[in-house]
Coordinates of C-alpha atoms in Angstrom, one line a residue:
X1 CA -51.9 -249.3 -8.8
X2 CA -50.6 -245.8 -9.3
X3 CA -50.5 -243.5 -12.3
X4 CA -50.5 -239.8 -13.2
X5 CA -52.4 -238.3 -16.1
X6 CA -53.5 -235.0 -17.6
X7 CA -57.2 -234.2 -16.9
X8 CA -58.0 -233.8 -20.6
X9 CA -56.5 -237.2 -21.5
X10 CA -58.6 -238.9 -18.8
X11 CA -61.9 -237.0 -19.2
X12 CA -62.6 -237.8 -22.9
X13 CA -62.6 -241.6 -22.6
X14 CA -64.2 -241.5 -19.1
X15 CA -67.2 -239.5 -20.4
X16 CA -67.8 -242.0 -23.2
X17 CA -67.3 -245.1 -21.0
X18 CA -69.5 -243.6 -18.3
X19 CA -72.2 -243.0 -20.9
X20 CA -72.7 -246.8 -21.1
X21 CA -73.0 -247.2 -17.3
X22 CA -76.6 -247.2 -16.1
X23 CA -77.4 -245.0 -13.0
X24 CA -79.8 -247.4 -11.4
X25 CA -78.3 -250.9 -11.1
X26 CA -79.2 -254.1 -9.4
X27 CA -75.5 -255.0 -9.1
X28 CA -73.5 -252.3 -7.4
X29 CA -70.4 -253.2 -9.5
X30 CA -72.3 -252.2 -12.7
X31 CA -72.3 -248.6 -11.7
X32 CA -68.5 -248.7 -11.5
X33 CA -65.9 -248.3 -14.2
X34 CA -63.0 -250.8 -14.3
X35 CA -59.6 -249.2 -14.4
X36 CA -56.6 -251.4 -15.5
X37 CA -53.0 -250.2 -15.7
X38 CA -50.8 -252.5 -17.8
X39 CA -47.4 -251.2 -18.8
X40 CA -47.8 -247.7 -20.1
X41 CA -51.5 -248.1 -20.9
X42 CA -54.6 -247.3 -18.9
X43 CA -57.8 -248.9 -20.0
X44 CA -61.3 -247.9 -18.7
X45 CA -64.3 -250.3 -19.1
X46 CA -68.0 -249.7 -18.5
X47 CA -70.8 -252.1 -19.1
X48 CA -74.5 -252.6 -18.5
X49 CA -74.3 -256.3 -19.5
X50 CA -75.8 -255.5 -22.9
X51 CA -73.2 -253.0 -24.1
X52 CA -69.5 -252.8 -23.1
X53 CA -67.1 -250.0 -23.9
X54 CA -63.3 -250.1 -23.4
X55 CA -61.3 -246.9 -23.7
X56 CA -57.5 -246.9 -23.9
X57 CA -55.1 -244.1 -23.0
X58 CA -51.3 -244.1 -23.3
X59 CA -49.6 -242.8 -20.1
X60 CA -46.6 -240.5 -20.4
X61 CA -45.2 -241.2 -17.0
X62 CA -44.1 -244.7 -15.7
X63 CA -47.0 -246.3 -13.8
X64 CA -47.6 -249.1 -11.3
X65 CA -49.7 -251.9 -12.7
X66 CA -53.0 -252.9 -11.1
X67 CA -56.8 -253.1 -11.5
X68 CA -59.8 -251.8 -9.6
X69 CA -63.4 -250.6 -10.1
X70 CA -64.6 -247.2 -8.9
X71 CA -68.0 -245.3 -9.2
X72 CA -68.1 -244.1 -12.8
X73 CA -70.3 -241.0 -12.3
X74 CA -68.4 -239.7 -9.3
X75 CA -65.0 -240.1 -10.9
X76 CA -66.2 -238.3 -14.0
X77 CA -67.8 -235.5 -12.0
X78 CA -64.5 -235.0 -10.1
X79 CA -62.5 -234.8 -13.4
X80 CA -65.0 -232.4 -14.9
X81 CA -64.8 -230.1 -11.9
X82 CA -60.9 -229.9 -11.9
X83 CA -59.1 -227.1 -13.8
X84 CA -58.4 -227.8 -17.5
X85 CA -54.7 -228.1 -17.1
X86 CA -54.7 -230.2 -13.9
X87 CA -52.4 -233.2 -13.5
X88 CA -54.2 -236.0 -11.7
X89 CA -52.5 -238.5 -9.5
X90 CA -54.4 -241.7 -8.9
X91 CA -53.4 -244.5 -6.6
X92 CA -55.0 -247.4 -4.7
X93 CA -54.5 -247.5 -0.9
X94 CA -56.2 -250.0 1.4
X95 CA -59.1 -250.6 -1.0
X96 CA -59.7 -246.9 -1.6
X97 CA -58.9 -244.9 -4.6
X98 CA -57.0 -241.7 -3.8
X99 CA -57.3 -239.0 -6.4
X100 CA -55.1 -235.9 -6.0
X101 CA -54.8 -232.8 -8.2
X102 CA -53.1 -229.6 -7.0
X103 CA -54.6 -229.0 -3.6
X104 CA -57.6 -231.2 -4.1
X105 CA -57.9 -234.6 -2.5
X106 CA -60.6 -237.2 -3.0
X107 CA -61.1 -240.7 -1.6
X108 CA -63.4 -243.0 -3.5
X109 CA -64.8 -246.4 -2.5
X110 CA -63.9 -249.3 -4.7
X111 CA -65.0 -252.9 -5.6
X112 CA -62.6 -255.6 -6.6
X113 CA -61.9 -256.0 -10.4
X114 CA -62.7 -259.7 -10.2
X115 CA -66.4 -258.9 -9.6
X116 CA -66.6 -256.9 -12.8
X117 CA -68.6 -258.8 -15.5
X118 CA -67.2 -259.1 -19.0
X119 CA -69.3 -259.5 -22.0
X120 CA -68.5 -263.0 -23.2
X121 CA -66.8 -263.2 -26.6
X122 CA -68.1 -265.7 -29.0
X123 CA -66.2 -266.6 -32.2
X124 CA -66.4 -263.8 -34.8
X125 CA -67.9 -265.1 -38.0
X126 CA -67.4 -262.0 -40.1
X127 CA -64.8 -259.3 -40.0
X128 CA -64.6 -256.1 -42.1
X129 CA -63.0 -252.7 -41.8
X130 CA -64.4 -249.4 -43.1
X131 CA -64.1 -245.6 -42.7
X132 CA -65.8 -244.2 -39.6
X133 CA -67.6 -241.6 -41.7
X134 CA -69.2 -244.3 -43.8
X135 CA -70.5 -246.3 -40.9
X136 CA -71.7 -243.1 -39.2
X137 CA -73.6 -242.2 -42.4
X138 CA -75.4 -245.6 -42.3
X139 CA -76.5 -245.0 -38.7
X140 CA -77.4 -241.3 -39.2
X141 CA -79.5 -242.1 -42.2
X142 CA -81.6 -244.8 -40.6
X143 CA -81.3 -244.6 -36.8
X144 CA -84.3 -242.2 -36.3
X145 CA -86.7 -244.9 -37.5
X146 CA -85.8 -247.4 -34.7
X147 CA -88.7 -248.3 -32.4
X148 CA -88.5 -247.4 -28.7
X149 CA -89.8 -249.9 -26.1
X150 CA -91.9 -251.7 -28.6
X151 CA -93.3 -255.1 -27.5
X152 CA -91.9 -256.4 -30.8
X153 CA -88.5 -256.3 -29.2
X154 CA -86.7 -257.0 -32.6
X155 CA -87.9 -253.5 -33.8
X156 CA -86.0 -251.8 -30.9
X157 CA -82.8 -251.9 -32.8
X158 CA -81.2 -251.8 -36.3
X159 CA -80.7 -254.5 -38.8
X160 CA -77.2 -254.7 -40.2
X161 CA -77.0 -256.9 -43.3
X162 CA -73.8 -257.8 -45.0
X163 CA -73.7 -259.5 -48.4
X164 CA -71.3 -259.7 -51.3
X165 CA -69.7 -256.2 -51.4
X166 CA -72.6 -254.5 -49.7
X167 CA -73.5 -253.4 -46.2
X168 CA -77.0 -252.3 -45.4
X169 CA -78.7 -250.8 -42.4
X170 CA -82.5 -251.0 -41.9
X171 CA -84.7 -249.6 -39.1
X172 CA -88.5 -249.6 -38.7
X173 CA -91.0 -249.0 -36.0
X174 CA -93.9 -250.5 -37.9
X175 CA -95.2 -247.1 -39.2
X176 CA -92.1 -246.1 -41.2
X177 CA -89.0 -247.7 -42.5
X178 CA -85.5 -246.3 -43.3
X179 CA -82.9 -248.1 -45.3
X180 CA -79.4 -247.2 -46.4
X181 CA -76.8 -249.2 -48.3
X182 CA -73.2 -248.8 -49.3
X183 CA -70.6 -250.7 -51.2
X184 CA -67.7 -252.1 -49.2
X185 CA -64.9 -254.4 -49.9
X186 CA -66.1 -257.6 -48.1
X187 CA -65.4 -261.1 -49.4
X188 CA -68.7 -262.3 -48.0
X189 CA -70.9 -264.4 -50.3
X190 CA -73.8 -265.3 -48.0
X191 CA -76.2 -262.9 -46.6
X192 CA -75.4 -262.3 -42.9
X193 CA -78.0 -260.4 -40.7
X194 CA -77.7 -259.2 -37.1
X195 CA -80.0 -256.9 -35.1
X196 CA -78.1 -254.4 -32.9
X197 CA -80.1 -253.0 -30.0
X198 CA -81.0 -249.4 -29.9
X199 CA -78.6 -248.5 -27.1
X200 CA -75.8 -250.2 -28.9
X201 CA -76.4 -248.2 -32.0
X202 CA -76.6 -244.9 -30.1
X203 CA -73.3 -245.7 -28.2
X204 CA -71.6 -246.8 -31.4
X205 CA -72.5 -243.5 -33.2
X206 CA -71.0 -241.5 -30.3
X207 CA -67.6 -243.3 -30.9
X208 CA -67.3 -242.5 -34.6
X209 CA -65.7 -239.1 -34.1
X210 CA -62.8 -239.3 -36.6
X211 CA -64.3 -239.3 -40.1
X212 CA -61.1 -240.5 -41.8
X213 CA -60.2 -243.1 -39.1
X214 CA -60.9 -246.8 -39.6
X215 CA -63.3 -248.9 -37.6
X216 CA -62.9 -252.7 -37.6
X217 CA -66.2 -254.6 -37.2
X218 CA -66.6 -258.2 -36.1
X219 CA -70.0 -259.8 -36.3
X220 CA -70.3 -262.8 -34.1
X221 CA -73.3 -265.0 -33.4
X222 CA -74.4 -263.1 -30.3
X223 CA -72.2 -260.0 -30.4
X224 CA -71.0 -257.1 -32.6
X225 CA -67.7 -255.6 -31.8
X226 CA -66.3 -252.4 -33.2
X227 CA -62.7 -251.3 -32.7
X228 CA -61.3 -247.8 -33.4
X229 CA -57.8 -246.6 -32.4
X230 CA -58.8 -245.8 -28.8
X231 CA -62.0 -247.7 -28.1
X232 CA -63.4 -251.2 -28.3
X233 CA -67.2 -251.4 -28.3
X234 CA -69.1 -254.7 -27.8
X235 CA -72.8 -255.1 -27.8
X236 CA -75.1 -258.1 -27.5
X237 CA -77.3 -258.7 -30.4
X238 CA -81.1 -258.9 -30.3
X239 CA -82.2 -262.5 -30.7
X240 CA -85.2 -262.3 -33.1
X241 CA -86.2 -262.2 -36.7
X242 CA -86.4 -258.8 -38.4
X243 CA -89.3 -258.3 -40.7
X244 CA -88.7 -258.9 -44.4
X245 CA -88.1 -255.3 -45.3
X246 CA -88.1 -255.9 -49.1
X247 CA -91.7 -256.8 -48.9
X248 CA -92.4 -253.4 -47.3
X249 CA -90.8 -251.4 -50.1
X250 CA -93.7 -250.1 -52.3
X251 CA -93.6 -251.4 -55.8
X252 CA -95.2 -249.9 -58.9
X253 CA -96.0 -246.4 -57.7
X254 CA -97.0 -244.4 -60.7
X255 CA -97.1 -240.9 -59.2
X256 CA -93.5 -239.4 -59.2
X257 CA -93.2 -236.0 -57.5
X258 CA -89.9 -234.1 -57.4
X259 CA -89.6 -231.1 -55.2
X260 CA -87.1 -228.9 -53.4
X261 CA -86.1 -230.6 -50.1
X262 CA -85.6 -227.4 -48.0
X263 CA -88.8 -225.8 -49.3
X264 CA -90.9 -228.9 -48.5
X265 CA -89.3 -229.2 -45.1
X266 CA -90.1 -225.6 -44.2
X267 CA -93.7 -225.9 -45.5
X268 CA -94.2 -229.2 -43.5
X269 CA -92.8 -227.5 -40.4
X270 CA -95.1 -224.5 -40.6
X271 CA -98.2 -226.7 -41.3
X272 CA -97.3 -229.0 -38.4
X273 CA -97.8 -226.1 -36.0
X274 CA -101.6 -226.4 -36.3
X275 CA -101.8 -230.2 -36.7
X276 CA -103.4 -232.4 -34.0
X277 CA -100.8 -232.6 -31.2
X278 CA -101.4 -236.2 -30.6
X279 CA -101.7 -237.7 -34.1
X280 CA -99.7 -235.1 -36.0
X281 CA -101.7 -235.7 -39.2
X282 CA -101.4 -233.5 -42.3
X283 CA -103.2 -233.8 -45.7
X284 CA -101.4 -233.7 -49.0
X285 CA -103.4 -232.7 -52.1
X286 CA -101.5 -233.4 -55.3
X287 CA -102.3 -231.8 -58.6
X288 CA -100.2 -231.3 -61.8
X289 CA -97.3 -229.0 -60.8
X290 CA -98.7 -228.3 -57.4
X291 CA -98.7 -229.8 -53.9
X292 CA -101.1 -228.4 -51.2
X293 CA -100.4 -229.2 -47.6
X294 CA -103.2 -228.8 -45.1
X295 CA -103.6 -229.3 -41.3
X296 CA -106.2 -228.7 -38.8
X297 CA -106.8 -229.6 -35.1
X298 CA -109.6 -230.1 -32.6
X299 CA -109.6 -226.3 -31.9
X300 CA -110.8 -225.7 -35.5
X301 CA -107.6 -224.0 -36.4
X302 CA -106.3 -224.5 -39.9
X303 CA -103.0 -224.2 -41.9
X304 CA -102.5 -224.5 -45.6
X305 CA -99.4 -224.3 -47.8
X306 CA -98.9 -224.4 -51.5
X307 CA -95.7 -225.5 -53.1
X308 CA -94.7 -225.9 -56.7
X309 CA -93.5 -229.4 -57.6
X310 CA -92.4 -231.3 -60.7
X311 CA -95.4 -233.6 -61.3
X312 CA -97.7 -234.5 -64.2
X313 CA -100.5 -236.9 -63.5
X314 CA -103.8 -237.5 -61.8
X315 CA -104.7 -235.7 -58.6
X316 CA -104.4 -237.5 -55.2
X317 CA -105.3 -236.8 -51.6
X318 CA -103.4 -238.6 -48.9
X319 CA -102.7 -238.2 -45.2
X320 CA -99.4 -238.6 -43.3
X321 CA -97.9 -238.1 -39.8
X322 CA -95.9 -235.0 -40.5
X323 CA -93.2 -235.9 -37.9
X324 CA -92.3 -238.9 -40.1
X325 CA -91.9 -236.8 -43.2
X326 CA -89.8 -234.2 -41.4
X327 CA -87.5 -236.9 -40.0
X328 CA -86.8 -238.2 -43.5
X329 CA -86.2 -234.7 -45.0
X330 CA -83.9 -233.9 -42.1
X331 CA -81.4 -236.7 -42.8
X332 CA -81.4 -236.4 -46.6
X333 CA -78.5 -234.4 -48.2
X334 CA -79.6 -233.5 -51.7
X335 CA -81.4 -230.3 -52.8
X336 CA -84.1 -232.3 -54.7
X337 CA -86.2 -235.2 -53.3
X338 CA -88.4 -237.7 -55.0
X339 CA -91.7 -238.9 -53.6
X340 CA -93.4 -241.9 -55.2
X341 CA -97.1 -242.5 -54.5
X342 CA -99.7 -244.8 -55.9
X343 CA -103.0 -244.2 -54.1
X344 CA -104.4 -242.8 -50.8
X345 CA -104.1 -246.2 -48.9
X346 CA -100.6 -247.2 -50.0
X347 CA -97.2 -246.3 -48.4
X348 CA -95.1 -243.5 -49.9
X349 CA -91.5 -244.1 -51.0
X350 CA -89.1 -241.1 -50.5
X351 CA -85.6 -241.0 -52.0
X352 CA -83.0 -238.4 -52.8
X353 CA -83.6 -237.3 -56.4
X354 CA -80.3 -238.4 -57.8
X355 CA -79.2 -241.0 -55.3
X356 CA -80.5 -244.6 -54.9
X357 CA -78.5 -245.7 -51.8
X358 CA -81.2 -244.6 -49.3
X359 CA -84.9 -245.4 -49.3
X360 CA -87.6 -244.3 -46.9
X361 CA -91.1 -245.7 -46.6
X362 CA -93.9 -243.9 -44.7
X363 CA -97.3 -245.4 -44.1
X364 CA -100.3 -243.2 -44.8
X365 CA -102.8 -242.0 -42.2
X366 CA -106.6 -241.9 -42.4
X367 CA -107.7 -238.4 -41.7

């Protein structure tokens, strides 16, 4: 195998592919990246057996075909450290990878390509194509609510649900829930649900860098595959049953509060400074036309904010984890937000004031 390539052309796919590779591995080959030269194309593959990412680069110069695996992190660090305009010459010689650029020379250890595991492909049961910006919006709007290392392993990921003309993303950690839907042109009559693991979602989001570009998605029984112009991403799915999110959505809340998103966000941020560092609890006191936000902590310190809101109705006192409210306000895009409450022990529903495609549920706290 032998090819030459500009540093910039190699570095971008290498950084993304190396991001999938875990540093501490039981199998040495899993800390390597698989390089394959075929015709005028170089492909780079990284995997941790859960998630696999393949990056493709067109080579300008004629190349000698071949395949080999080399340490991902070291190759990336070498590329990063070379001058921006460097031309890199890569060849395999006696089971070593020789990398030359200008006056620099590096010899890297290799492992044979046949030892490199591939994520098995099952038959794809559903295929659709949509703009990267739209898929990115689904992930950005809901990803923050995914659980981390929860024993209920099916919460450590995101539910993607496809039904007739609609794709929906749902994430929850048991204390809050985020949901976002969008209309897409899919001829799918049945409801199809998959749970994509947390790492898969985060890696997929990193790939969606061209808002107008298309991404083709294949949902199989055990895998999700997403293909853009330069990358193919494959992730195993979480084998489990996601909670029935429709039962979690609060119904019949009679207290509708509309307020300025940025003003609320700033007031919550200031109040949070003096909330209990462990539980992050704040108290909301709702009256006609007014919302009071209070926080205190074990050091007897207190914060209080008052903010004008559009609300007519009975007064209510309710507690929340302020981090959850700030997360929701941080991903919303409109100036006005709507908060629907019923009583002090029921969850709150948050939505953009003039937009129904996203919904957020936050459970109350006892303070």
